[in-house]
Structure formats: C-alpha cells, structure tokens
Amino acid sequence: MKICNICHKISATDKDHTDCIQRRSIETEDQDFKNSIAEKLNLSKSNQELGIEVKAILEHLSREKDQEDKS
C-alpha cells in the first residue's frame, strides 16, 4: 500500500491511482492547448488584425441571427 502522489489518498497498489494519472494528463493537455492558442492565431504578430477578425465574426453571427429571426 502506498499514498497516491496526486490525490494523497491511500492506493491499494504501489502506484498512483489510474484515474488520477489520467486526470493529470488531461489537465496538462488542456494547459498546453491554452498556451498554444496565441501561436495558432498569430496573436503575437499583429494585435490590430485581431480586431478586424473579431468584427467579422460578430457580423457573421449577427447575420445568422437575423436570418433565423426572419425564418
């Protein structure tokens, strides 16, 4: 018997709990994804272009909403 290094509860095996290991893996992947979003969107290159892209997205969404309201 051992204490799990992740949740700090007793583990019946001499290893960390499988679900704790999987949860930590998912959390690490999520954090890596969050850290890479800026690179994927090229935010570090041009902050002014982001405004144009956001405006285009908002216009697109408002057009879709108008079309749904007319239907």
Coordinates of N, CA and C in Angstrom, one line a residue:
M1 N 0.8 -1.2 0.0 CA 0.0 0.0 0.0 C 0.9 1.2 0.0
K2 N 0.4 2.3 -0.7 CA 1.2 3.5 -0.9 C 0.2 4.7 -0.9
I3 N 0.7 5.8 -0.7 CA -0.1 7.1 -0.8 C 0.1 7.6 -2.3
C4 N -1.0 7.9 -2.9 CA -1.0 8.4 -4.3 C -0.4 9.8 -4.2
N5 N 0.5 10.0 -5.1 CA 1.2 11.3 -5.2 C 0.4 12.4 -5.7
I6 N -0.7 12.1 -6.4 CA -1.6 13.1 -7.0 C -2.7 13.5 -6.0
C7 N -3.5 12.6 -5.5 CA -4.6 12.9 -4.6 C -4.3 12.7 -3.2
H8 N -3.2 12.1 -2.9 CA -2.7 11.9 -1.5 C -3.6 11.1 -0.7
K9 N -4.3 10.1 -1.3 CA -5.1 9.1 -0.6 C -4.4 7.8 -0.7
I10 N -4.8 6.8 0.1 CA -4.2 5.5 0.1 C -4.5 4.8 -1.2
S11 N -3.5 4.2 -1.8 CA -3.6 3.4 -3.0 C -3.4 1.9 -2.7
A12 N -4.2 1.0 -3.2 CA -4.0 -0.4 -2.9 C -2.8 -1.0 -3.5
T13 N -2.4 -0.4 -4.6 CA -1.2 -0.8 -5.3 C 0.0 0.0 -4.9
D14 N 1.1 -0.3 -5.4 CA 2.3 0.5 -5.2 C 2.5 1.6 -6.2
K15 N 1.4 2.0 -6.9 CA 1.4 3.0 -7.9 C 0.4 4.1 -7.6
D16 N 0.4 5.2 -8.3 CA -0.6 6.2 -8.2 C -1.9 5.6 -8.8
H17 N -3.1 6.2 -8.4 CA -4.3 5.7 -9.0 C -4.4 6.0 -10.5
T18 N -5.0 5.1 -11.2 CA -5.0 5.2 -12.7 C -5.9 6.5 -13.1
D19 N -7.0 6.7 -12.4 CA -7.8 7.8 -12.8 C -7.1 9.1 -12.4
C20 N -6.3 9.2 -11.4 CA -5.6 10.4 -11.0 C -4.5 10.7 -12.1
I21 N -3.9 9.6 -12.6 CA -2.9 9.8 -13.7 C -3.5 10.3 -14.9
Q22 N -4.7 9.8 -15.3 CA -5.4 10.2 -16.5 C -5.9 11.6 -16.3
R23 N -6.4 12.0 -15.2 CA -6.9 13.4 -14.9 C -5.7 14.4 -15.1
R24 N -4.6 14.0 -14.5 CA -3.4 14.9 -14.6 C -3.0 15.0 -16.1
S25 N -3.0 14.0 -16.8 CA -2.7 14.0 -18.2 C -3.6 14.9 -19.0
I26 N -4.9 14.8 -18.7 CA -5.9 15.7 -19.4 C -5.7 17.2 -19.0
E27 N -5.4 17.4 -17.8 CA -5.2 18.8 -17.3 C -3.9 19.4 -18.0
T28 N -2.9 18.6 -18.1 CA -1.7 19.0 -18.8 C -1.9 19.3 -20.2
E29 N -2.7 18.5 -20.9 CA -3.0 18.7 -22.3 C -3.8 20.0 -22.5
D30 N -4.8 20.2 -21.6 CA -5.6 21.4 -21.6 C -4.7 22.7 -21.4
Q31 N -3.8 22.6 -20.5 CA -2.9 23.7 -20.3 C -2.0 24.0 -21.5
D32 N -1.5 22.9 -22.1 CA -0.7 23.1 -23.3 C -1.5 23.7 -24.4
F33 N -2.7 23.3 -24.6 CA -3.6 23.8 -25.6 C -3.8 25.3 -25.4
K34 N -4.1 25.7 -24.1 CA -4.4 27.1 -23.8 C -3.1 27.9 -24.1
N35 N -2.0 27.4 -23.8 CA -0.7 28.2 -24.0 C -0.4 28.3 -25.5
S36 N -0.9 27.4 -26.3 CA -0.6 27.4 -27.8 C -1.6 28.2 -28.6
I37 N -2.7 28.6 -28.0 CA -3.8 29.3 -28.8 C -3.2 30.5 -29.4
A38 N -2.5 31.3 -28.7 CA -2.0 32.6 -29.2 C -1.1 32.3 -30.4
E39 N -0.3 31.3 -30.4 CA 0.6 31.0 -31.5 C -0.2 30.6 -32.7
K40 N -1.3 29.8 -32.5 CA -2.1 29.3 -33.6 C -2.9 30.4 -34.2
L41 N -3.3 31.4 -33.5 CA -4.0 32.6 -34.0 C -3.1 33.7 -34.5
N42 N -1.8 33.5 -34.3 CA -0.8 34.5 -34.7 C -1.1 35.8 -33.9
L43 N -1.5 35.8 -32.7 CA -1.7 37.0 -31.9 C -0.5 37.8 -31.6
S44 N 0.6 37.1 -31.5 CA 1.9 37.8 -31.1 C 2.4 38.6 -32.3
K45 N 1.9 38.3 -33.5 CA 2.4 39.0 -34.7 C 1.7 40.4 -34.9
S46 N 0.3 40.3 -34.8 CA -0.4 41.5 -35.1 C -1.7 41.6 -34.2
N47 N -1.7 42.5 -33.3 CA -2.8 42.7 -32.4 C -3.9 43.4 -33.1
Q48 N -3.6 44.3 -34.1 CA -4.6 45.1 -34.7 C -5.5 44.3 -35.7
E49 N -4.9 43.3 -36.3 CA -5.7 42.4 -37.2 C -6.7 41.6 -36.4
L50 N -6.5 41.4 -35.2 CA -7.4 40.6 -34.4 C -8.7 41.4 -34.3
G51 N -8.7 42.7 -34.1 CA -9.9 43.5 -34.1 C -10.7 43.3 -35.3
I52 N -10.1 43.3 -36.5 CA -10.8 43.1 -37.7 C -11.5 41.7 -37.8
E53 N -10.7 40.7 -37.4 CA -11.2 39.3 -37.4 C -12.4 39.2 -36.4
V54 N -12.3 39.8 -35.2 CA -13.4 39.7 -34.3 C -14.6 40.4 -34.8
K55 N -14.4 41.5 -35.4 CA -15.6 42.3 -36.0 C -16.2 41.4 -37.1
A56 N -15.5 40.8 -37.9 CA -16.0 39.9 -39.0 C -16.8 38.8 -38.4
I57 N -16.3 38.2 -37.3 CA -17.0 37.1 -36.7 C -18.4 37.6 -36.1
L58 N -18.3 38.7 -35.4 CA -19.5 39.3 -34.9 C -20.6 39.6 -35.9
E59 N -20.1 40.2 -37.0 CA -21.0 40.5 -38.1 C -21.7 39.2 -38.7
H60 N -20.8 38.2 -38.8 CA -21.3 36.9 -39.4 C -22.4 36.3 -38.4
L61 N -22.1 36.4 -37.1 CA -23.1 35.8 -36.2 C -24.4 36.6 -36.2
S62 N -24.3 38.0 -36.3 CA -25.5 38.8 -36.3 C -26.3 38.5 -37.6
R63 N -25.6 38.3 -38.7 CA -26.4 37.9 -39.9 C -27.1 36.6 -39.8
E64 N -26.5 35.6 -39.2 CA -27.1 34.4 -38.9 C -28.3 34.5 -38.0
K65 N -28.2 35.3 -37.0 CA -29.3 35.5 -36.1 C -30.5 36.2 -36.8
D66 N -30.2 37.2 -37.6 CA -31.2 37.9 -38.4 C -31.9 37.0 -39.3
Q67 N -31.2 36.1 -40.0 CA -31.8 35.1 -40.9 C -32.7 34.1 -40.1
E68 N -32.2 33.7 -38.9 CA -33.1 32.8 -38.1 C -34.3 33.5 -37.7
D69 N -34.2 34.8 -37.3 CA -35.4 35.6 -36.9 C -36.4 35.7 -38.0
K70 N -36.0 35.9 -39.3 CA -36.8 36.0 -40.4 C -37.5 34.7 -40.8
S71 N -36.9 33.6 -40.4 CA -37.5 32.3 -40.8 C -38.7 31.9 -40.0

